[in-house]
Amino acid sequence: MSASNMKRIPPVRPLFAAVCAVFLAAQVLAADSPREHLSLDLNWKFHLGDDFPNASDLSHLGTSTGPVTERFDDSAWGSVNLPHDWAIELPYDRTGDKDHSYRPIGPGFPKNDVGWYRRTFELTAADAGKRIWLTFDGAYRDTTVWVNGWLVCHPMGGYNPFREDITDVVHPGGRNTLAVRVDASKFEGWFYEGAGIYRHVWLDKTAPVAIAPDGVFVYTKHFSGGPVIFIQTTIQNSSDDPSSNGGFGSSGGVTHQIYDPDGKMVASFMQPMVGDSRTSTFHQDTKIGLLNQREFDFSICMGGGFWGGGWAPNGFITNMPVLWSPEDPKLYKLVTLVRADGQLVDQKETSFGIRSVGFDATNGFLLNGKHYELQGVCIHQDWPGVGVAVPDSLQYFRVRRLKEMGCNAIRTAHNPPAPGFLDACDQLGMLVMDEHRLPGADTETLRKWDDQVRRDRNHPSVAIWSIGNEERGVQDTPQGANVARTMQALVKRLDPTRPVTYAAPNGNTFRGINSVIEVRGWNYFIDPGSDQYHADHPNQPEVCTEQGSIVSTRGSYANDWQHGDISAYDTNWPGWTPPNAQTLWSFVAERPWLSGMFVWSGFDYGGEPSPMGWPNISSQFGILDRCGFPKDAFYYYQSWWQTNPVLHLLPHWNWPGKEGQDLRVVAYSNCKQVELFLNGVSQGRQEMKRNSDLAWQVKYAPGTLSAKGFDAAGKIIAETKVETTGDATQIQLTPDRKTINADGEDVAVFTVAALDTQGRAVPVAQNQIKFALEGPGKIIGVGNGDPSCHEPDKVAEGAPWSRSLFNGLAQIIVQSTRNSGEFKLTASADGLAPATAAVQTQPCTPRPALP
Ligand code: GAL
C-alpha cells in the first residue's frame, strides 16, 4: 500500500497519548505473541567431502539422492553445533594459498572444499497455518539448502544473510529434514575466510499477518529542541483472506512501546492500520517527539512548518532522552505489537539508541552534533581456535580489548559483520563502519546491499556504510561513479540518517567513485596530496578508511626471517603510508576534516603473511596479535586515544649475552615528562610532545629498567618497570571472567603465562603447555599469537589439548554447557608447577532453540 493510500492518522495529543500508554500497557503485558524465534544451531550432522555425486543435481526436483533426501542415513557422520568452520581444523600446508593462511582449501584441494550438513526438527500440529521462515546469518561460501527434499535456496557469496519462507514444504505435526551443501572452493577475499555454516541459523514461526523480516526500522533525527524518534513498520500479510481489510479484520493495528535504558516504559500508543486485500505488505510511519519541550514545538513549527502539516508526532516521550555514545552506550527498546481482529498476532523487540551521526567537510565526524575523532581500527572476522565461527560472547571479548586501547570505532573489513558483533558494539559502545564485500549495481549485488542495510540499520553503533574496498580496476571510471551513485541512492531510500563512503586507495584523485561518493575515503596516501585534495574539494567530507599496515610481532625485537618475526619497535612499514604510528596519528590528529582514522589492523588475522610468507601463516599488521594480546604499539595508541595516564616501556629486559651493549628503550606515554632509570640510576628525563614517544640508548645490564611519568606540575602520575626475570618455574592461568552463563554458548577466555620464582611473567618463555578440563565446560580452541606457529587450533574429539607459549603467552577458550556449576581448567608443562583456575557457570535461560 502506498503512503498516499494510507488513512491519515490525526496527531495524537499528549493527554490522549498518556491515557493510551496506561491502557495499552496493561492490555499488552497479558498477551502472548504467536511469534517464535528459535535457534537451529544445535545437533547437526556434518560430512566433509563432496562424496555424493548426484546429490547436488538441480536438474529435476526429487531426482537428487543421498543427503538431500529425507530417508538418507547420516548416522556415520560427525556431530557439530553451529557456528562451525571446518577450515580451521585443516592442518597448515605450504602448498595452500598464503592469503588463506596456508590451509589446504580452495583451488587445488577438492577433498576439503565441500561440506554437507543435515539435521531434523519437529513441528507441531498447531504449526499448521503459521508461516515458517528459515534464516542463515551467513555461510562460507556458496550454499544450497533443501527442506524435506525440496530445493529452497541457492545463495552465492560468503558474507550475507539469506532467508526463505519454507511454509509450503514443511510437515506440520511431523519431522522435517534440513540438508545443506556448502561449497568453499572459491575465494572471495585475500584473507582467511573459513568454510561452513559459520554464523547462526534460525527458524521463525509467525502468524500469517506478521511483522515482515527486518520490518521494523527505528531511527532518530535531532532538531534544535531535541530528537524525534521515527519508526517504520512493515507488516506482511500472507493470509489468503480476501476480506476488505486484508487480514487485519475490523480492529487491526500496531502498538509501539518505548522503554528507556532503565526498563521504564516512556511511550506507548496504538495506531490503527488499514490494509488492502490487493496488496500483501503494509507500511506504517510513526514519529515520537518530546512532550513538554516548548522550544522543540516552537522550533519545529517555525523551522519547516511541518508540525501539523501531515508530519506531526504520533506520540510523545516525557523526558529528555539519554543519548547513545561509545562512552555511554545507553540503549532504548522498542516493542512492536501487531493486532488483527482484536488478537495479538505478532510481537517484536528492537533495541535502539538515540544519537545522531554525520560527516562535515570542515569538522569531520560529528556525533550528537559535535566533532568526534574516530580512533578506529579495521578488523577481519577470524579468531584463533575458532576461525570465523566466533561465538557471540567472544565478539564482546574482542570489542573490550579494543576499548581498553581507547579505540572507539571499527571498520568491518571487507564484508558485512555477524549480527552478534554489532550487538556487542551497541552494548559496549563502539562505532562501526559497516562494509559491503563488493560494489556493484547488478540485481544480485543490490539485493545483498539492500539486505545488509535493512538488517543493520537499527544498530546505533553503525555510523556509516561503505560500498567496498580498493577496486582499483574499476573505481576511477565513469561506470565506477554510476555504481557508487546507485548504491548510495539505495541507502538514502532505506536509511535517511547515515552517509556512505568507499575505501579508496588512490590518493589525490577525483575521478569515478571519488567524484560522487558522499564521504571521500582515504586508504593510505595521506601526504601533501591529501591536503591539496581537501583544498580542491572543500565541500566533500572525508575519512581515513584505512591507514597503517605497520608490521610487528608481539614480544620480538629484531627481524628474524627464519622464524618469521618482525621487530615490535614499530619500524617496519610497507612504504605507501607514514612509517610508524606516531607519524601517522600526528598527521591525522592535526586535521579534523579527516575525521580520524581506521588503522590497518586492530588484530593480526589469518592469511596475508606479508612481507615474509611461510613460515608465517598469519598477518602481522595488528596493533594486537591474533589472540588480542597487546603488541607494544597498543600503548602508543592508548596514550593518545584516552586520557588516563599511560606509561609503557619496551623492550623486555631479558638479554643474556648483551651486557654492555646499547639497547634502544622506548617509552609510550601521555605524561608530560618521563624519566628512565636502570637499576636506580637515571638515564635522563625527557619532555613528551603530544602524539609522540620517547627513546633512550641504554647500555644493557640485567636488573630493573623503570620509569616515572610526570604531569605539567612535575607530580608523578605514572610509574612502571621491566625486570630481568629468572627462568620460568610455574604456570599462571587467568580467565577473562570468573562467571559465565550456562547456556552452551558463553565462553571464558584464559590467558596462559609462565612465571619465575618471584611471580614475574617471563617474556621469553616458549614452554609447551597441556590442558585438562573438569566440569560443565568444553575447550573449543587454542592459540598463542605466534604468526609462525603451525600447531593445531583444535584437536579431534577426545584428544589431549596443548599449545606452546609464544613469547610468554598463550590463550585457551572454554565454552559453557547448559549445565550450571563450576569447571576447572588445569595447565601443566614439563618442569613447571601446574596451575588450575575455576569458572562458575551460572543458571540462565538459554536462547530458545529447537533440540
Ligand atoms: C590494503 C587492503 C587490506 C590489506 C592491507 C595490507 O590495501 O585494503 O585488505 O590487504 O592492504 O596492507
Coordinates of N, CA, C and O and ligand atoms in Angstrom, one line a residue, residues 190-191 380 411 413-414 469-470 472 505 523-524 546 548-549 574 576 600 605 608 610 621, ligand 1:
W190 N 41.2 -11.9 0.2 CA 42.7 -12.2 0.3 C 43.1 -12.4 1.7 O 44.1 -11.9 2.1
F191 N 42.2 -13.0 2.5 CA 42.5 -13.2 3.9 C 41.7 -14.5 4.3 O 40.9 -15.0 3.5
H380 N 39.3 -8.1 10.5 CA 38.6 -9.2 9.9 C 37.9 -10.0 10.9 O 37.9 -9.7 12.1
R411 N 36.0 -0.7 11.6 CA 35.6 -0.9 10.2 C 35.5 -2.4 9.9 O 36.5 -3.1 10.2
A413 N 36.1 -4.8 7.8 CA 36.8 -5.1 6.5 C 36.7 -6.6 6.2 O 37.0 -7.4 7.0
H414 N 36.3 -6.9 5.0 CA 35.8 -6.1 3.9 C 34.4 -6.8 3.6 O 34.2 -7.2 2.5
N469 N 35.9 -1.8 -1.0 CA 37.3 -1.5 -0.7 C 38.2 -1.7 -2.0 O 38.1 -2.8 -2.6
E470 N 38.9 -0.7 -2.3 CA 40.1 -0.9 -3.2 C 39.8 -1.7 -4.5 O 40.4 -2.7 -4.8
R472 N 40.6 -1.3 -7.6 CA 41.5 -0.5 -8.4 C 41.2 -0.5 -9.9 O 41.3 0.4 -10.7
P505 N 42.0 3.7 -2.5 CA 43.5 3.6 -2.4 C 44.2 4.5 -3.4 O 45.2 4.0 -4.0
N523 N 42.3 5.3 1.8 CA 43.2 4.2 2.2 C 44.6 4.6 1.9 O 45.0 4.7 0.7
Y524 N 45.4 4.9 2.9 CA 46.8 5.3 2.7 C 46.9 6.6 2.0 O 45.9 7.4 1.8
E546 N 41.4 3.6 5.9 CA 42.4 2.6 6.2 C 43.8 3.2 6.2 O 44.1 3.8 5.2
G548 N 48.0 2.7 8.0 CA 48.8 1.9 8.9 C 49.6 0.8 8.2 O 50.5 1.1 7.4
S549 N 49.1 -0.4 8.3 CA 49.8 -1.6 7.7 C 51.2 -1.7 8.2 O 52.1 -2.2 7.5
P574 N 55.0 -0.6 5.0 CA 55.1 -1.0 3.6 C 55.5 0.1 2.6 O 55.7 -0.2 1.4
W576 N 53.9 2.9 1.5 CA 52.9 3.8 0.9 C 52.2 4.5 2.0 O 51.1 5.1 1.8
W600 N 44.9 -0.1 9.9 CA 45.1 -1.5 9.5 C 46.2 -2.1 10.2 O 47.3 -1.7 10.1
Y605 N 45.5 -11.3 11.7 CA 44.4 -12.2 11.3 C 45.1 -13.3 10.4 O 46.2 -13.2 9.9
E608 N 47.4 -13.4 4.6 CA 48.1 -12.2 4.2 C 49.4 -12.1 5.0 O 49.7 -11.1 5.8
S610 N 52.3 -11.0 5.1 CA 53.2 -10.0 4.5 C 54.2 -9.5 5.5 O 53.8 -9.2 6.6
F621 N 50.0 -7.2 10.8 CA 49.6 -5.8 10.7 C 48.9 -5.3 12.0 O 48.7 -4.1 12.2
Ligands
GAL1 C1 45.0 -2.8 1.9 C2 43.8 -3.7 1.9 C3 43.7 -4.6 3.1 C4 45.1 -5.3 3.4 C5 46.1 -4.2 3.5 C6 47.5 -4.8 3.8 O1 45.3 -2.3 0.7 O2 42.7 -2.9 1.8 O3 42.8 -5.6 2.9 O4 45.3 -6.1 2.3 O5 46.2 -3.5 2.3 O6 48.5 -3.8 3.8

